[in-house]
Coordinates of C-alpha atoms in Angstrom, one line a residue:
M3 CA 0.0 0.0 0.0
H4 CA 1.1 3.6 -0.6
I5 CA 0.2 6.3 1.8
G6 CA -0.5 9.5 -0.2
D7 CA -0.5 13.2 0.8
G8 CA -1.4 13.9 4.3
G9 CA -0.6 15.8 7.5
Q10 CA -3.3 18.4 7.0
E11 CA -4.6 18.4 10.6
R12 CA -3.7 17.0 13.9
L13 CA -5.7 14.2 15.6
N14 CA -8.4 15.7 17.8
T15 CA -9.7 13.0 20.2
G16 CA -11.8 15.3 22.4
T17 CA -14.5 16.0 19.8
A18 CA -16.6 13.3 18.1
H19 CA -15.9 12.6 14.5
S20 CA -18.3 10.9 12.1
A21 CA -15.9 8.2 11.0
R22 CA -15.2 7.2 14.7
V23 CA -18.8 7.4 15.7
Y24 CA -19.6 5.1 12.8
D25 CA -16.8 2.8 13.9
Y26 CA -18.2 2.7 17.5
I27 CA -21.8 2.0 16.6
L28 CA -20.7 -0.8 14.2
G29 CA -18.8 -2.4 17.1
G30 CA -15.3 -1.4 16.1
K31 CA -12.4 -0.5 18.5
N32 CA -10.9 2.6 16.9
H33 CA -12.7 5.4 18.7
Y34 CA -12.4 7.7 21.7
P35 CA -14.7 8.6 24.7
A36 CA -16.2 11.5 22.9
D37 CA -17.3 9.2 20.0
T38 CA -18.7 6.7 22.5
V39 CA -20.8 9.4 24.2
A40 CA -22.1 10.7 20.9
G41 CA -22.9 7.3 19.5
D42 CA -24.8 6.2 22.7
A43 CA -26.9 9.4 22.5
M44 CA -27.8 8.7 18.9
V45 CA -28.7 5.1 19.4
E46 CA -30.8 6.1 22.4
V47 CA -33.0 8.4 20.2
W48 CA -33.0 5.8 17.3
P49 CA -32.3 2.3 18.3
A50 CA -32.3 1.2 14.6
L51 CA -29.2 3.3 13.9
P52 CA -26.8 0.3 14.0
V53 CA -29.1 -1.6 11.5
H54 CA -29.2 1.4 9.3
M55 CA -25.3 1.8 9.3
R56 CA -24.8 -1.9 8.6
A57 CA -27.1 -1.7 5.6
N58 CA -25.3 1.3 4.3
R59 CA -22.0 -0.5 4.5
A60 CA -23.5 -3.6 2.9
F61 CA -24.7 -1.5 -0.1
M62 CA -21.1 -0.3 -0.6
L63 CA -19.8 -3.9 -0.6
R64 CA -22.5 -5.1 -3.0
A65 CA -22.1 -2.2 -5.4
S66 CA -18.3 -2.6 -5.5
R67 CA -18.5 -6.3 -6.0
Y68 CA -21.0 -5.8 -8.8
L69 CA -18.8 -3.2 -10.5
A70 CA -15.8 -5.6 -10.4
R71 CA -17.6 -8.7 -11.4
E72 CA -20.3 -7.5 -13.8
R73 CA -18.9 -4.2 -15.2
G74 CA -15.2 -5.0 -15.3
V75 CA -14.2 -1.9 -13.3
R76 CA -10.7 -2.1 -12.0
Q77 CA -10.2 1.4 -10.6
F78 CA -12.0 2.8 -7.5
L79 CA -12.0 6.2 -5.8
D80 CA -13.6 6.0 -2.3
I81 CA -14.5 9.3 -0.7
G82 CA -15.0 9.2 3.1
T83 CA -13.4 5.8 3.6
G84 CA -13.8 5.7 7.4
L85 CA -11.9 3.3 9.7
P86 CA -10.9 0.0 8.2
T87 CA -13.5 -2.7 8.7
S88 CA -13.0 -6.1 7.0
P89 CA -14.0 -6.8 4.3
N90 CA -12.8 -3.5 3.1
L91 CA -13.4 -2.2 -0.5
H92 CA -10.0 -3.3 -1.8
E93 CA -10.5 -6.8 -0.4
V94 CA -13.8 -7.1 -2.1
V95 CA -12.7 -5.9 -5.6
Q96 CA -9.3 -7.5 -5.5
G97 CA -10.9 -10.8 -4.5
T98 CA -12.6 -10.6 -7.9
A99 CA -9.8 -8.9 -9.8
P100 CA -6.4 -8.9 -8.0
E101 CA -5.1 -6.1 -10.3
S102 CA -7.7 -3.6 -9.1
K103 CA -6.5 -0.2 -7.8
V104 CA -8.2 1.7 -5.0
V105 CA -7.6 5.3 -3.7
Y106 CA -9.0 5.8 -0.2
V107 CA -9.8 9.3 0.9
D108 CA -10.7 10.6 4.4
N109 CA -10.1 13.7 6.4
D110 CA -9.7 12.1 9.9
P111 CA -6.0 11.5 10.9
I112 CA -6.9 8.5 12.9
V113 CA -8.1 6.8 9.6
L114 CA -4.6 7.4 8.2
N115 CA -3.1 5.8 11.3
Y116 CA -5.1 2.6 10.9
A117 CA -4.9 2.6 7.1
Q118 CA -1.1 2.2 7.4
A119 CA -1.6 -0.9 9.5
L120 CA -4.6 -2.6 8.0
L121 CA -5.0 -1.8 4.3
N122 CA -2.8 -4.2 2.3
S123 CA -3.0 -4.5 -1.5
T124 CA -2.6 -7.7 -3.5
P125 CA 0.8 -7.6 -5.3
E126 CA -1.0 -7.2 -8.7
G127 CA -3.0 -4.2 -7.5
R128 CA -2.4 -1.1 -5.5
T129 CA -4.1 0.8 -2.7
T130 CA -3.3 4.4 -1.8
Y131 CA -4.5 6.6 1.0
V132 CA -5.0 10.4 0.5
E133 CA -5.8 12.5 3.6
A134 CA -8.1 15.1 2.1
D135 CA -11.7 16.5 2.5
M136 CA -14.4 16.0 0.0
R137 CA -15.0 19.8 0.1
D138 CA -11.7 20.2 -1.6
P139 CA -11.8 18.1 -4.8
D140 CA -8.7 19.7 -6.1
A141 CA -6.7 18.4 -3.2
I142 CA -8.0 14.9 -4.0
L143 CA -7.5 15.0 -7.8
G144 CA -4.3 16.8 -7.5
S145 CA -2.7 14.5 -5.0
A146 CA 0.2 12.3 -5.9
G147 CA -1.7 9.3 -4.6
F148 CA -4.5 9.9 -7.0
R149 CA -2.3 10.7 -10.0
D150 CA 0.1 7.8 -9.4
T151 CA -2.6 5.2 -8.8
L152 CA -5.6 5.8 -11.2
A153 CA -5.3 6.1 -14.9
L154 CA -7.9 8.4 -16.5
D155 CA -8.0 6.6 -19.8
E156 CA -9.9 3.8 -18.1
P157 CA -13.3 3.9 -16.2
V158 CA -13.1 4.8 -12.5
A159 CA -15.8 4.0 -9.9
L160 CA -16.3 7.0 -7.6
L161 CA -17.8 5.9 -4.3
V162 CA -19.4 8.5 -2.0
V163 CA -21.1 6.3 0.6
G164 CA -22.4 7.7 3.9
M165 CA -21.0 11.2 3.1
L166 CA -23.5 13.4 1.3
H167 CA -25.6 14.1 4.4
F168 CA -22.6 15.9 5.9
I169 CA -22.3 18.0 2.7
H170 CA -24.9 20.9 2.8
P171 CA -26.4 22.7 -0.2
G172 CA -24.6 25.7 1.0
D173 CA -21.3 23.9 0.5
D174 CA -22.1 23.5 -3.2
D175 CA -23.0 19.8 -2.8
H176 CA -23.8 19.2 -6.4
G177 CA -20.8 21.2 -7.6
L178 CA -18.4 19.2 -5.4
L179 CA -19.7 15.9 -6.8
R180 CA -19.5 17.2 -10.4
R181 CA -15.9 18.4 -9.9
L182 CA -14.9 14.8 -8.8
L183 CA -16.9 13.2 -11.7
D184 CA -15.9 15.6 -14.5
P185 CA -12.3 14.4 -14.9
L186 CA -13.3 10.7 -14.9
P187 CA -13.7 9.2 -18.4
A188 CA -17.0 8.2 -20.0
G189 CA -18.0 4.8 -18.7
S190 CA -17.0 5.6 -15.2
Y191 CA -19.6 5.1 -12.3
L192 CA -20.9 6.9 -9.3
A193 CA -22.1 4.8 -6.3
A194 CA -23.6 7.0 -3.7
T195 CA -25.9 6.9 -0.6
V196 CA -27.9 9.9 0.5
G197 CA -29.4 10.3 4.0
T198 CA -33.2 10.9 4.2
A199 CA -35.8 11.3 6.8
D200 CA -38.5 10.0 4.5
F201 CA -39.1 6.7 6.4
A202 CA -38.7 7.6 10.1
P203 CA -38.8 11.3 10.2
Q204 CA -39.1 11.8 14.0
E205 CA -36.4 9.3 14.9
V206 CA -34.0 10.3 12.2
G207 CA -34.6 14.0 13.0
R208 CA -33.5 13.4 16.5
V209 CA -30.3 11.7 15.4
A210 CA -29.7 14.7 13.2
E211 CA -30.1 16.9 16.2
R212 CA -27.5 14.9 18.1
Y213 CA -25.1 15.1 15.2
A214 CA -25.6 18.9 15.1
A215 CA -25.0 19.1 18.8
E216 CA -21.6 17.4 18.3
G217 CA -20.7 19.9 15.6
M218 CA -21.6 17.7 12.7
P219 CA -24.8 19.1 11.2
M220 CA -26.6 16.9 8.7
A221 CA -28.6 17.7 5.5
L222 CA -31.3 15.0 5.0
R223 CA -32.8 14.8 1.5
T224 CA -36.1 13.8 0.1
R225 CA -36.2 11.2 -2.7
A226 CA -36.3 13.9 -5.4
E227 CA -33.4 15.7 -3.8
A228 CA -31.4 12.5 -3.6
A229 CA -32.2 11.7 -7.3
A230 CA -30.8 15.1 -8.4
F231 CA -27.3 13.9 -7.5
F232 CA -27.5 11.4 -10.4
D233 CA -28.8 13.9 -13.0
G234 CA -27.1 13.3 -16.3
L235 CA -26.0 9.8 -15.4
E236 CA -27.5 6.4 -16.5
L237 CA -29.0 4.7 -13.4
I238 CA -28.3 1.0 -13.1
E239 CA -31.3 -1.2 -12.1
P240 CA -33.0 -1.0 -9.7
G241 CA -32.3 2.7 -9.7
L242 CA -32.5 4.9 -6.6
V243 CA -33.9 2.8 -3.7
Q244 CA -33.3 2.4 0.0
V245 CA -30.0 0.9 0.4
H246 CA -31.2 -2.5 1.6
K247 CA -33.2 -2.9 -1.6
W248 CA -30.3 -2.4 -4.0
R249 CA -29.5 -5.8 -5.5
P250 CA -29.8 -7.6 -2.0
D251 CA -27.9 -10.8 -1.4
P252 CA -30.0 -13.8 0.0
D253 CA -27.9 -13.8 3.2
D254 CA -28.2 -10.0 3.9
E255 CA -29.6 -9.0 7.2
Q256 CA -33.4 -8.7 7.0
V257 CA -34.5 -5.2 7.9
S258 CA -37.6 -3.0 8.0
D259 CA -38.0 0.0 5.7
E260 CA -38.5 2.4 8.6
D261 CA -35.0 1.3 10.0
I262 CA -33.2 2.5 6.9
A263 CA -32.7 6.2 6.4
M264 CA -30.5 6.1 3.3
Y265 CA -31.2 6.1 -0.4
G266 CA -28.5 4.4 -2.7
A267 CA -27.9 4.1 -6.3
L268 CA -25.2 3.2 -8.9
A269 CA -25.1 5.2 -12.1
R270 CA -22.8 5.3 -15.2
K271 CA -21.3 8.3 -16.8
P272 CA -22.5 8.3 -20.4
S273 CA -20.3 8.4 -23.5

């Protein structure tokens, strides 16, 4: 594995961070007391939150496996990677095609620390970590890790999973996504999930309040607002659906619609 550009900010363990809260709620070990307190408060107001988070991650794994197996994609750009949790993206796609290349991007220094220890590529492929923020696409696309790992004459799968509800319209959410997509060649893909309060508005609204209290305000979208992120792209069946309904595997966890607050879709950049 190659560690790309980093060192942008020091590790802050006294304030909850979305990647570490996610790790805590999923049963991981790479978090701090502030993340535990925040996670407990969120689960208290919406006990289905762990189910929802597992379904979101399962979508990412299914979509990436589908891209590697069915669409022949061998290059992946994962924005908002989070802390390593096996199976990781590179393990899934390199299990199908060992030559696959993955660029992981996150803005939490602790993710970099564990990426160094846990993310190991196959000899035929390559994994790179870039410490950067989605709000700065130029830092991602201009990084040595990105330039040295992914070739822009072949399709790239851009994954933005569990991220867009932290990007507000005032942050030019659609523009940021387009700036990441525009340099990618025709035939590339976008796999994204979008947070929503359509199915459990009161419970999810309380979770959003807890995130905001921890300095992580959320922007929850309606289905129409979620669909707008895929404008100009060719949706892959079954289109935009709750994440647990996107090409589910027979052995996936069985969940209720009201326990899932995330839309997901996979779409192709047309020629």
